[in-house]
Each structure stands twice: as C-alpha cells, then as structure tokens.
PDB file of C-alpha atoms in Angstrom:
ATOM      1  CA  GLY A   9     216.365  63.640  97.128  1.00  0.00           C
ATOM      2  CA  LYS A  10     217.512  66.967  96.101  1.00  0.00           C
ATOM      3  CA  PHE A  11     216.950  68.802  92.956  1.00  0.00           C
ATOM      4  CA  LEU A  12     217.693  72.183  91.232  1.00  0.00           C
ATOM      5  CA  SER A  13     214.991  74.754  91.014  1.00  0.00           C
ATOM      6  CA  ARG A  14     213.908  75.794  87.367  1.00  0.00           C
ATOM      7  CA  GLN A  15     213.610  79.299  88.511  1.00  0.00           C
ATOM      8  CA  SER A  16     217.246  79.643  89.895  1.00  0.00           C
ATOM      9  CA  LYS A  17     220.343  77.984  90.725  1.00  0.00           C
ATOM     10  CA  VAL A  18     219.160  77.260  94.281  1.00  0.00           C
ATOM     11  CA  VAL A  19     219.154  73.796  95.601  1.00  0.00           C
ATOM     12  CA  PHE A  20     215.829  72.608  97.161  1.00  0.00           C
ATOM     13  CA  PHE A  21     215.563  69.360  98.982  1.00  0.00           C
ATOM     14  CA  TYR A  22     212.347  67.254  98.453  1.00  0.00           C
ATOM     15  CA  CYS A  23     210.648  66.588 101.572  1.00  0.00           C
ATOM     16  CA  LYS A  24     207.259  67.604 102.930  1.00  0.00           C
ATOM     17  CA  LEU A  25     207.704  70.719 104.964  1.00  0.00           C
ATOM     18  CA  TRP A  26     205.403  73.661 105.128  1.00  0.00           C
ATOM     19  CA  PRO A  27     207.329  77.042 104.364  1.00  0.00           C
ATOM     20  CA  GLN A  28     205.694  78.651 107.382  1.00  0.00           C
ATOM     21  CA  MET A  29     207.853  76.676 109.734  1.00  0.00           C
ATOM     22  CA  PHE A  30     210.838  78.897 108.430  1.00  0.00           C
ATOM     23  CA  PHE A  31     209.071  82.383 109.054  1.00  0.00           C
ATOM     24  CA  ASN A  32     209.047  83.875 112.508  1.00  0.00           C
ATOM     25  CA  GLU A  33     206.530  86.047 114.309  1.00  0.00           C
ATOM     26  CA  PHE A  34     206.987  90.026 114.660  1.00  0.00           C
ATOM     27  CA  LYS A  35     206.650  91.808 117.694  1.00  0.00           C
ATOM     28  CA  ASP A  36     204.430  94.827 117.381  1.00  0.00           C
ATOM     29  CA  GLU A  37     207.030  97.529 117.743  1.00  0.00           C
ATOM     30  CA  THR A  38     209.355  95.991 115.204  1.00  0.00           C
ATOM     31  CA  VAL A  39     207.095  96.469 112.079  1.00  0.00           C
ATOM     32  CA  ASN A  40     206.334 100.114 111.363  1.00  0.00           C
ATOM     33  CA  SER A  41     206.850 102.448 108.640  1.00  0.00           C
ATOM     34  CA  SER A  42     210.148 104.229 109.998  1.00  0.00           C
ATOM     35  CA  ASN A  43     211.626 100.713 110.459  1.00  0.00           C
ATOM     36  CA  TYR A  44     210.524  99.856 106.816  1.00  0.00           C
ATOM     37  CA  GLU A  45     212.489 102.937 105.466  1.00  0.00           C
ATOM     38  CA  ASP A  46     215.473 101.928 107.496  1.00  0.00           C
ATOM     39  CA  LYS A  47     215.444  98.450 106.156  1.00  0.00           C
ATOM     40  CA  ILE A  48     214.513  98.864 102.516  1.00  0.00           C
ATOM     41  CA  HIS A  49     217.894 100.523 101.555  1.00  0.00           C
ATOM     42  CA  CYS A  50     219.995  97.674 102.800  1.00  0.00           C
ATOM     43  CA  LEU A  51     218.021  94.967 101.012  1.00  0.00           C
ATOM     44  CA  LYS A  52     219.955  94.535  97.806  1.00  0.00           C
ATOM     45  CA  ALA A  53     219.071  91.051  96.552  1.00  0.00           C
ATOM     46  CA  VAL A  54     216.034  90.674  94.494  1.00  0.00           C
ATOM     47  CA  SER A  55     214.471  87.558  93.553  1.00  0.00           C
ATOM     48  CA  ARG A  56     213.105  86.800  90.050  1.00  0.00           C
ATOM     49  CA  LYS A  57     209.619  87.705  89.361  1.00  0.00           C
ATOM     50  CA  CYS A  58     206.781  85.121  89.553  1.00  0.00           C
ATOM     51  CA  ARG A  59     203.720  85.613  87.466  1.00  0.00           C
ATOM     52  CA  LEU A  60     200.528  83.690  88.318  1.00  0.00           C
ATOM     53  CA  GLN A  61     197.092  83.788  86.730  1.00  0.00           C
ATOM     54  CA  ILE A  62     194.383  83.481  89.181  1.00  0.00           C
ATOM     55  CA  THR A  63     190.723  82.746  89.036  1.00  0.00           C
ATOM     56  CA  LEU A  64     188.270  82.457  92.070  1.00  0.00           C
ATOM     57  CA  LEU A  65     186.582  79.254  92.214  1.00  0.00           C
ATOM     58  CA  HIS A  66     183.163  80.783  93.388  1.00  0.00           C
ATOM     59  CA  HIS A  67     183.134  83.659  91.098  1.00  0.00           C
ATOM     60  CA  LYS A  68     180.869  86.780  92.018  1.00  0.00           C
ATOM     61  CA  GLN A  69     181.015  89.939  90.130  1.00  0.00           C
ATOM     62  CA  HIS A  70     184.050  91.096  87.899  1.00  0.00           C
ATOM     63  CA  GLN A  71     184.611  94.218  89.905  1.00  0.00           C
ATOM     64  CA  GLN A  72     184.791  92.324  93.353  1.00  0.00           C
ATOM     65  CA  GLN A  73     187.192  89.508  91.880  1.00  0.00           C
ATOM     66  CA  GLN A  74     190.333  91.532  92.266  1.00  0.00           C
ATOM     67  CA  GLN A  75     189.507  92.624  95.607  1.00  0.00           C
ATOM     68  CA  ASN A  76     188.543  89.231  96.755  1.00  0.00           C
ATOM     69  CA  ILE A  77     191.886  87.706  95.378  1.00  0.00           C
ATOM     70  CA  GLU A  78     193.762  90.499  97.123  1.00  0.00           C
ATOM     71  CA  ARG A  79     192.125  89.712 100.319  1.00  0.00           C
ATOM     72  CA  ILE A  80     192.691  85.915 100.121  1.00  0.00           C
ATOM     73  CA  ILE A  81     196.554  86.522  99.192  1.00  0.00           C
ATOM     74  CA  GLU A  82     196.725  88.653 102.166  1.00  0.00           C
ATOM     75  CA  GLN A  83     195.235  86.216 104.547  1.00  0.00           C
ATOM     76  CA  CYS A  84     197.609  83.619 103.100  1.00  0.00           C
ATOM     77  CA  LEU A  85     200.772  85.898 103.820  1.00  0.00           C
ATOM     78  CA  MET A  86     199.750  87.137 107.133  1.00  0.00           C
ATOM     79  CA  GLN A  87     198.360  83.884 108.637  1.00  0.00           C
ATOM     80  CA  GLN A  88     200.841  81.319 107.173  1.00  0.00           C
ATOM     81  CA  LEU A  89     203.993  83.214 106.609  1.00  0.00           C
ATOM     82  CA  LYS A  90     203.400  85.789 109.497  1.00  0.00           C
ATOM     83  CA  CYS A  91     203.908  88.739 107.268  1.00  0.00           C
ATOM     84  CA  ARG A  92     202.887  92.311 108.099  1.00  0.00           C
ATOM     85  CA  LYS A  93     201.497  94.509 105.376  1.00  0.00           C
ATOM     86  CA  ILE A  94     203.449  97.883 105.125  1.00  0.00           C
ATOM     87  CA  LYS A  95     202.232  99.650 102.079  1.00  0.00           C
ATOM     88  CA  ARG A  96     199.320  99.483  99.460  1.00  0.00           C
ATOM     89  CA  CYS A  97     199.222 101.443  96.341  1.00  0.00           C
ATOM     90  CA  VAL A  98     196.295 101.291  93.665  1.00  0.00           C
ATOM     91  CA  GLU A  99     196.857 102.939  90.191  1.00  0.00           C
ATOM     92  CA  GLY A 100     193.916 102.249  87.760  1.00  0.00           C
ATOM     93  CA  HIS A 101     193.419  98.500  87.254  1.00  0.00           C
ATOM     94  CA  GLU A 102     196.746  97.690  89.079  1.00  0.00           C
ATOM     95  CA  CYS A 103     197.059  97.101  93.106  1.00  0.00           C
ATOM     96  CA  ARG A 104     200.416  96.960  94.683  1.00  0.00           C
ATOM     97  CA  ASN A 105     200.992  95.608  98.264  1.00  0.00           C
ATOM     98  CA  ILE A 106     204.222  95.383 100.115  1.00  0.00           C
ATOM     99  CA  TYR A 107     204.617  92.869 102.987  1.00  0.00           C
ATOM    100  CA  MET A 108     207.525  92.362 105.452  1.00  0.00           C
ATOM    101  CA  ALA A 109     208.371  89.001 106.890  1.00  0.00           C
ATOM    102  CA  LEU A 110     210.935  87.380 109.006  1.00  0.00           C
ATOM    103  CA  LEU A 111     212.615  84.492 107.272  1.00  0.00           C
ATOM    104  CA  GLN A 112     214.836  82.543 109.762  1.00  0.00           C
ATOM    105  CA  PHE A 113     215.103  86.067 111.618  1.00  0.00           C
ATOM    106  CA  LYS A 114     216.203  87.921 108.583  1.00  0.00           C
ATOM    107  CA  TRP A 115     214.234  90.775 106.923  1.00  0.00           C
ATOM    108  CA  VAL A 116     212.422  90.099 103.773  1.00  0.00           C
ATOM    109  CA  LEU A 117     210.140  92.130 101.702  1.00  0.00           C
ATOM    110  CA  ILE A 118     207.451  90.462  99.516  1.00  0.00           C
ATOM    111  CA  GLY A 119     206.041  92.673  96.793  1.00  0.00           C
ATOM    112  CA  VAL A 120     202.468  91.481  95.342  1.00  0.00           C
ATOM    113  CA  CYS A 121     201.036  93.432  92.203  1.00  0.00           C
ATOM    114  CA  LEU A 122     197.546  92.552  90.962  1.00  0.00           C
ATOM    115  CA  HIS A 123     196.716  93.276  87.429  1.00  0.00           C
ATOM    116  CA  ASP A 124     192.885  93.225  86.496  1.00  0.00           C
ATOM    117  CA  VAL A 125     192.468  91.400  83.284  1.00  0.00           C
ATOM    118  CA  LYS A 126     189.351  92.381  81.389  1.00  0.00           C
ATOM    119  CA  THR A 127     187.615  89.485  79.173  1.00  0.00           C
ATOM    120  CA  GLU A 128     184.521  89.225  77.163  1.00  0.00           C
ATOM    121  CA  ASN A 129     183.229  86.280  79.079  1.00  0.00           C
ATOM    122  CA  ALA A 130     181.815  86.408  82.582  1.00  0.00           C
ATOM    123  CA  ILE A 131     184.897  84.686  84.136  1.00  0.00           C
ATOM    124  CA  ALA A 132     187.797  87.061  84.470  1.00  0.00           C
ATOM    125  CA  SER A 133     191.376  86.385  85.723  1.00  0.00           C
ATOM    126  CA  VAL A 134     193.563  88.477  87.662  1.00  0.00           C
ATOM    127  CA  ILE A 135     197.404  88.380  86.847  1.00  0.00           C
ATOM    128  CA  VAL A 136     199.523  88.540  90.092  1.00  0.00           C
ATOM    129  CA  ASP A 137     203.273  89.452  90.014  1.00  0.00           C
ATOM    130  CA  ILE A 138     205.255  88.232  93.044  1.00  0.00           C
ATOM    131  CA  ILE A 139     208.833  89.618  93.734  1.00  0.00           C
ATOM    132  CA  THR A 140     210.938  89.571  97.028  1.00  0.00           C
ATOM    133  CA  LYS A 141     213.966  91.256  98.445  1.00  0.00           C
ATOM    134  CA  SER A 142     216.358  90.525 101.152  1.00  0.00           C
ATOM    135  CA  HIS A 143     219.993  90.728 102.193  1.00  0.00           C
ATOM    136  CA  GLU A 144     220.997  87.544 100.469  1.00  0.00           C
ATOM    137  CA  TYR A 145     219.667  86.076  97.014  1.00  0.00           C
ATOM    138  CA  TRP A 146     218.804  82.724  98.535  1.00  0.00           C
ATOM    139  CA  HIS A 147     216.636  84.398 101.073  1.00  0.00           C
ATOM    140  CA  ALA A 148     214.777  86.049  98.420  1.00  0.00           C
ATOM    141  CA  GLU A 149     214.332  83.245  96.480  1.00  0.00           C
ATOM    142  CA  VAL A 150     213.185  81.048  99.364  1.00  0.00           C
ATOM    143  CA  ALA A 151     210.495  83.949 100.277  1.00  0.00           C
ATOM    144  CA  LEU A 152     209.315  83.966  96.593  1.00  0.00           C
ATOM    145  CA  GLN A 153     209.114  80.124  96.483  1.00  0.00           C
ATOM    146  CA  SER A 154     207.361  80.098  99.816  1.00  0.00           C
ATOM    147  CA  THR A 155     204.907  82.774  98.689  1.00  0.00           C
ATOM    148  CA  LYS A 156     204.118  81.017  95.356  1.00  0.00           C
ATOM    149  CA  PHE A 157     203.549  77.780  97.079  1.00  0.00           C
ATOM    150  CA  ILE A 158     201.317  79.204  99.752  1.00  0.00           C
ATOM    151  CA  VAL A 159     199.007  80.810  97.046  1.00  0.00           C
ATOM    152  CA  LEU A 160     199.145  77.679  94.663  1.00  0.00           C
ATOM    153  CA  ALA A 161     197.967  75.697  97.559  1.00  0.00           C
ATOM    154  CA  ASN A 162     195.180  77.795  98.565  1.00  0.00           C
ATOM    155  CA  ASP A 163     191.602  75.936  97.908  1.00  0.00           C
ATOM    156  CA  CYS A 164     189.617  78.985  96.948  1.00  0.00           C
ATOM    157  CA  LEU A 165     191.647  79.865  93.902  1.00  0.00           C
ATOM    158  CA  THR A 166     192.554  78.401  90.477  1.00  0.00           C
ATOM    159  CA  THR A 167     196.094  79.397  89.792  1.00  0.00           C
ATOM    160  CA  THR A 168     198.219  78.855  86.669  1.00  0.00           C
ATOM    161  CA  LEU A 169     201.874  79.563  86.699  1.00  0.00           C
ATOM    162  CA  LEU A 170     202.630  81.868  83.908  1.00  0.00           C
ATOM    163  CA  ASP A 171     206.352  82.872  84.223  1.00  0.00           C
ATOM    164  CA  VAL A 172     209.157  82.672  86.514  1.00  0.00           C
TER     165      VAL A 172
END
C-alpha cells in the first residue's frame, strides 16, 4: 500500500526496501572541496529538520559519548548510504558535519549536527539534527528519510524521534 508521510506531502510506498539501494558510489575525483563549492550554490531545495535524541547502549564516559555517536552515524552514512564527508566544524558542545551523497545520480547534501546534552545522572544523551539539501524537494526529503531510517535502525544506539 501507499501512505502519506507525516513529515511532508511526499507519498511513500510501503515495501521492504533498504534505502541504500537508491544511493550511488562516488568516484574519487568527483568528491572534493572545489566540487562541493560548485554544487552547494545550485542546491536550493531544503528538507524539514529532523531531531533525534540518541543514547549509546553500551555507555562509557560522558565526554566520549558524543564522539562515539558521531563515529557511529558517520559509519552508517558512509557505509550504507555511500556518503563522503566534506566538512566538520566544532563549536563548544556542538559538532556539525556535512556529507555529500548521490541519490539516483543527483547530488544531495546531508547536514548532521550533534548537540551534547548535560544531565545530572551518568547516562547522558546527544541531540542530533539532520537536514538535507538538493536540487528537488523530493530528493532532499528522500535523503532525510533515508538518513533517519539508517540511524534509527542501528543496533548500537537507542534513538527517540523528537521533531520532524
């Protein structure tokens, strides 16, 4: 059957397909900082922001938790969606990463922002914002939904969907 996504007016079909089958491999020369600078200005369609609250199942020290979650998300994006990491920016307790992907041979940017949340107890969580950008709105929305699905399906993380 088909249903309308609660996050947008995009129609999705209910079938058991993994999102990575729609993402293509990069050739080494296609992903570099100059190509990124050329493409970023023509990508006008931006998805809605998706917010997740993530806690590691095997909790270690609080300081390492954000780094470990960042590494797990990076592995998900790079291995399953075949993304390439373009930029990383750290400001205080916030870390922003930008990835490039090819969704059906169309350029897509995936932005992942991790916010470290301090709590009184030993188990702390990290708030993760995901936003995507592409030529067409539906490409951006499919990239967002695929990224969200890949992170939610990871066995190492306890993930709660906060906002879309």
